């Protein structure tokens, strides 16, 4: 009963490096989301997807890219890491049926960029 | 545009006392409202939701929330706080026609023994 799984849990990057944050869910949810959480700022939506092959920008998409080739996976790509991208990143998913279903969250990836 | 406000950064309450964590929203149309809880180094966990119907919504771990349309509020409540309730609480909302949630900034609840 894994739910939403995020890897890695922790990562330190140097400025200008790139990396991919992995997210996979085993609940057959159509909707998937990427958020970043900064202290005192709540969660900000980066990108989301309503199904395989469909993605859309959220509130803070700059510096990030996503793809959704399967229902299960929704990786987040940082191309040129910047100190402002130091944050905790959460992936979430929810069921297709209606907009009232709650989102299920992974345990996050803690990313530091030095 | 949607917005959710949590006016308190931190709420302190003694164990056994009632607790309230406040939330106000600005969502056009029919709002869908949620409360989530986050424990240290974990993702958010769903507590309860308001979609339609009764203004008092009951959720997990003895929590409940009261939807007040005239005051555009959705406060989280519990009759008797436990030390283990200490965590970060998020209110979130969306318009019924949206696919995305807007989160408040979070309120840290500290329950003292």
Tab-separated table of C-alpha atoms in Angstrom:
chain	number	residue	atom	x	y	z
A	1	UNK	CA	0.000	0.000	0.000
A	2	UNK	CA	2.693	2.481	-1.089
A	3	UNK	CA	0.524	5.459	-2.169
A	4	UNK	CA	2.717	8.307	-3.473
A	5	UNK	CA	6.457	7.629	-3.458
A	6	UNK	CA	9.072	10.326	-3.919
A	7	UNK	CA	12.782	9.844	-4.519
A	8	UNK	CA	15.296	10.932	-3.414
A	9	UNK	CA	14.395	12.034	0.117
A	10	UNK	CA	17.339	14.412	0.368
A	11	UNK	CA	19.701	15.967	-2.150
A	12	UNK	CA	22.365	18.666	-2.236
A	13	UNK	CA	23.075	20.265	-5.592
A	14	UNK	CA	25.584	22.796	-6.775
A	15	UNK	CA	24.409	25.910	-8.588
A	16	UNK	CA	23.893	25.155	-12.275
A	17	UNK	CA	23.519	21.407	-11.881
A	18	UNK	CA	20.409	19.607	-13.040
A	19	UNK	CA	18.382	16.838	-11.514
A	20	UNK	CA	15.077	15.027	-11.702
A	21	UNK	CA	12.809	14.519	-8.724
A	22	UNK	CA	10.896	11.293	-9.107
A	23	UNK	CA	7.250	10.743	-8.160
A	24	UNK	CA	5.205	7.616	-8.659
A	25	UNK	CA	1.764	6.593	-7.405
A	26	UNK	CA	0.098	3.184	-7.376
A	27	UNK	CA	-3.519	4.309	-6.905
A	28	UNK	CA	-4.335	4.816	-10.592
A	29	UNK	CA	-5.018	8.501	-9.948
A	30	UNK	CA	-5.357	10.689	-13.015
A	31	UNK	CA	-4.460	13.987	-11.340
A	32	UNK	CA	-0.932	14.627	-10.134
A	33	UNK	CA	0.670	17.741	-8.670
A	34	UNK	CA	4.060	19.168	-7.750
A	35	UNK	CA	4.348	21.691	-4.918
A	36	UNK	CA	7.174	23.435	-3.169
A	37	UNK	CA	7.010	24.280	0.516
A	38	UNK	CA	9.027	27.142	1.943
A	39	UNK	CA	8.915	28.107	5.646
A	40	UNK	CA	5.928	30.288	6.450
A	41	UNK	CA	4.764	30.307	2.837
A	42	UNK	CA	2.485	27.306	2.637
A	43	UNK	CA	2.492	25.202	-0.511
A	44	UNK	CA	2.919	26.699	-3.943
A	45	UNK	CA	1.835	24.758	-7.017
A	46	UNK	CA	4.592	24.289	-9.598
A	47	UNK	CA	2.981	22.072	-12.235
A	48	UNK	CA	0.081	19.690	-12.436
A	49	UNK	CA	-1.276	17.023	-14.753
A	50	UNK	CA	-4.810	15.821	-15.382
A	51	UNK	CA	-3.702	12.668	-17.166
A	52	UNK	CA	-0.941	11.036	-19.175
A	53	UNK	CA	0.374	13.419	-21.826
A	54	UNK	CA	-1.307	16.497	-20.313
A	55	UNK	CA	0.503	18.991	-18.093
A	56	UNK	CA	-0.101	22.589	-17.095
A	57	UNK	CA	1.692	25.338	-15.222
A	58	UNK	CA	0.864	26.254	-11.677
A	59	UNK	CA	1.701	29.368	-9.712
A	60	UNK	CA	5.530	29.077	-9.731
A	61	UNK	CA	6.663	27.095	-12.825
A	62	UNK	CA	9.790	29.050	-13.758
A	63	UNK	CA	12.956	26.966	-13.622
A	64	UNK	CA	11.108	23.646	-13.694
A	65	UNK	CA	9.825	21.197	-16.271
A	66	UNK	CA	7.586	18.154	-16.077
A	67	UNK	CA	6.449	15.270	-18.223
A	68	UNK	CA	3.693	12.690	-17.802
A	69	UNK	CA	4.206	9.708	-20.076
A	70	UNK	CA	2.362	7.236	-17.815
A	71	UNK	CA	-0.464	7.433	-15.280
A	72	UNK	CA	1.887	6.365	-12.495
A	73	UNK	CA	4.871	8.689	-12.937
A	74	UNK	CA	5.231	12.475	-12.835
A	75	UNK	CA	8.897	13.537	-12.671
A	76	UNK	CA	9.951	17.125	-11.994
A	77	UNK	CA	13.081	18.404	-13.734
A	78	UNK	CA	15.356	21.222	-12.565
A	79	UNK	CA	17.603	22.220	-15.462
A	80	UNK	CA	19.876	24.884	-13.963
A	81	UNK	CA	19.658	24.759	-10.211
A	82	UNK	CA	19.576	28.111	-8.414
A	83	UNK	CA	19.724	28.873	-4.672
A	84	UNK	CA	16.109	30.116	-4.842
A	85	UNK	CA	15.066	26.550	-5.610
A	86	UNK	CA	16.205	25.344	-2.195
A	87	UNK	CA	12.968	23.984	-0.778
A	88	UNK	CA	10.980	20.920	0.141
A	89	UNK	CA	9.154	19.461	-2.845
A	90	UNK	CA	5.957	17.477	-2.534
A	91	UNK	CA	4.179	15.379	-5.089
A	92	UNK	CA	0.479	14.623	-4.723
A	93	UNK	CA	-2.228	12.758	-6.583
A	94	UNK	CA	-5.994	12.435	-6.471
A	95	UNK	CA	-8.771	10.466	-8.065
A	96	UNK	CA	-10.427	11.472	-11.302
A	97	UNK	CA	-14.004	11.268	-10.027
A	98	UNK	CA	-15.171	14.752	-9.113
A	99	UNK	CA	-13.164	17.686	-7.865
A	100	UNK	CA	-13.939	17.011	-4.264
A	101	UNK	CA	-11.541	14.115	-3.699
A	102	UNK	CA	-8.635	14.876	-1.369
A	103	UNK	CA	-5.075	14.844	-2.577
A	104	UNK	CA	-2.653	12.189	-1.355
A	105	UNK	CA	0.875	13.411	-0.664
A	106	UNK	CA	4.294	11.834	-0.733
A	107	UNK	CA	6.783	12.481	2.072
A	108	UNK	CA	8.755	15.027	0.099
A	109	UNK	CA	12.216	15.641	-1.315
A	110	UNK	CA	14.396	18.057	0.643
A	111	UNK	CA	16.614	19.888	-1.818
A	112	UNK	CA	19.471	22.237	-0.985
A	113	UNK	CA	21.309	24.186	-3.654
A	114	UNK	CA	24.671	25.610	-2.692
B	1	UNK	CA	-8.643	34.247	-8.089
B	2	UNK	CA	-8.745	31.930	-5.125
B	3	UNK	CA	-7.155	32.725	-1.793
B	4	UNK	CA	-7.064	31.112	1.618
B	5	UNK	CA	-5.903	32.877	4.757
B	6	UNK	CA	-4.809	31.457	8.078
B	7	UNK	CA	-4.433	34.485	10.333
B	8	UNK	CA	-2.462	32.768	13.098
B	9	UNK	CA	1.080	31.523	12.613
B	10	UNK	CA	0.868	29.579	15.858
B	11	UNK	CA	-1.819	28.456	18.274
B	12	UNK	CA	-0.970	27.340	21.804
B	13	UNK	CA	-3.380	25.286	23.874
B	14	UNK	CA	-3.159	23.125	26.971
B	15	UNK	CA	-3.923	19.436	26.742
B	16	UNK	CA	-7.586	18.745	27.424
B	17	UNK	CA	-8.713	22.205	26.386
B	18	UNK	CA	-10.683	22.879	23.215
B	19	UNK	CA	-8.763	24.125	20.205
B	20	UNK	CA	-9.626	26.252	17.196
B	21	UNK	CA	-7.467	26.896	14.146
B	22	UNK	CA	-8.848	29.648	11.966
B	23	UNK	CA	-9.250	29.783	8.187
B	24	UNK	CA	-10.969	32.230	5.871
B	25	UNK	CA	-11.369	31.845	2.158
B	26	UNK	CA	-12.068	33.785	-0.981
B	27	UNK	CA	-13.300	31.347	-3.596
B	28	UNK	CA	-15.817	32.191	-6.267
B	29	UNK	CA	-18.814	29.984	-6.786
B	30	UNK	CA	-19.265	26.926	-4.626
B	31	UNK	CA	-16.151	26.356	-2.545
B	32	UNK	CA	-14.600	23.028	-1.767
B	33	UNK	CA	-12.632	23.340	1.466
B	34	UNK	CA	-10.110	21.005	3.071
B	35	UNK	CA	-7.958	20.687	6.175
B	36	UNK	CA	-4.655	18.853	6.103
B	37	UNK	CA	-2.130	18.116	8.856
B	38	UNK	CA	1.629	17.807	8.491
B	39	UNK	CA	3.898	16.106	10.993
B	40	UNK	CA	7.671	16.724	10.950
B	41	UNK	CA	9.442	15.368	7.873
B	42	UNK	CA	6.208	14.001	6.438
B	43	UNK	CA	3.799	14.875	3.679
B	44	UNK	CA	0.385	16.393	4.248
B	45	UNK	CA	-2.374	14.132	5.504
B	46	UNK	CA	-6.045	14.742	4.776
B	47	UNK	CA	-8.231	15.502	7.826
B	48	UNK	CA	-11.616	16.556	6.503
B	49	UNK	CA	-13.447	18.333	3.731
B	50	UNK	CA	-16.512	20.450	3.095
B	51	UNK	CA	-18.221	19.989	-0.238
B	52	UNK	CA	-21.883	20.690	0.412
B	53	UNK	CA	-24.540	19.928	2.980
B	54	UNK	CA	-24.114	20.189	6.736
B	55	UNK	CA	-22.042	23.134	7.871
B	56	UNK	CA	-20.381	21.032	10.585
B	57	UNK	CA	-18.003	18.514	9.081
B	58	UNK	CA	-16.437	15.690	11.083
B	59	UNK	CA	-13.081	14.217	10.188
B	60	UNK	CA	-10.203	12.105	11.382
B	61	UNK	CA	-8.752	11.999	14.926
B	62	UNK	CA	-11.751	13.762	16.487
B	63	UNK	CA	-11.383	16.957	14.463
B	64	UNK	CA	-14.304	18.859	13.027
B	65	UNK	CA	-14.726	22.064	11.064
B	66	UNK	CA	-17.515	24.572	10.751
B	67	UNK	CA	-18.314	26.109	7.389
B	68	UNK	CA	-19.738	29.635	7.644
B	69	UNK	CA	-20.722	31.081	4.312
B	70	UNK	CA	-21.580	34.566	5.558
B	71	UNK	CA	-18.203	34.937	7.263
B	72	UNK	CA	-16.369	32.960	4.545
B	73	UNK	CA	-14.712	30.895	7.244
B	74	UNK	CA	-13.862	27.252	7.778
B	75	UNK	CA	-12.386	26.950	11.251
B	76	UNK	CA	-10.920	23.662	12.489
B	77	UNK	CA	-11.958	22.566	15.963
B	78	UNK	CA	-11.462	19.808	18.478
B	79	UNK	CA	-13.232	19.570	21.846
B	80	UNK	CA	-10.229	18.252	23.778
B	81	UNK	CA	-6.656	18.697	22.537
B	82	UNK	CA	-3.964	16.038	22.821
B	83	UNK	CA	-0.197	16.580	22.927
B	84	UNK	CA	-0.025	14.353	19.851
B	85	UNK	CA	-2.150	16.916	17.956
B	86	UNK	CA	0.887	19.207	17.850
B	87	UNK	CA	1.632	19.673	14.161
B	88	UNK	CA	1.343	22.084	11.234
B	89	UNK	CA	-2.195	22.521	9.913
B	90	UNK	CA	-3.128	23.708	6.452
B	91	UNK	CA	-6.433	24.965	5.165
B	92	UNK	CA	-7.017	24.682	1.412
B	93	UNK	CA	-9.778	25.603	-0.977
B	94	UNK	CA	-10.844	25.460	-4.568
B	95	UNK	CA	-13.720	26.497	-6.767
B	96	UNK	CA	-15.877	23.611	-7.892
B	97	UNK	CA	-14.754	24.210	-11.471
B	98	UNK	CA	-11.013	24.131	-10.730
B	99	UNK	CA	-8.522	21.265	-10.753
B	100	UNK	CA	-6.111	22.860	-8.290
B	101	UNK	CA	-6.090	23.718	-4.602
B	102	UNK	CA	-4.969	26.962	-3.011
B	103	UNK	CA	-3.318	26.490	0.372
B	104	UNK	CA	-3.080	28.809	3.327
B	105	UNK	CA	0.336	29.459	4.863
B	106	UNK	CA	-0.221	27.016	7.666
B	107	UNK	CA	-0.745	27.281	11.429
B	108	UNK	CA	1.514	25.551	13.909
B	109	UNK	CA	-0.507	24.005	16.730
B	110	UNK	CA	1.378	23.401	19.973
B	111	UNK	CA	-0.402	21.454	22.693
B	112	UNK	CA	1.315	21.579	26.064
B	113	UNK	CA	0.986	18.804	28.663
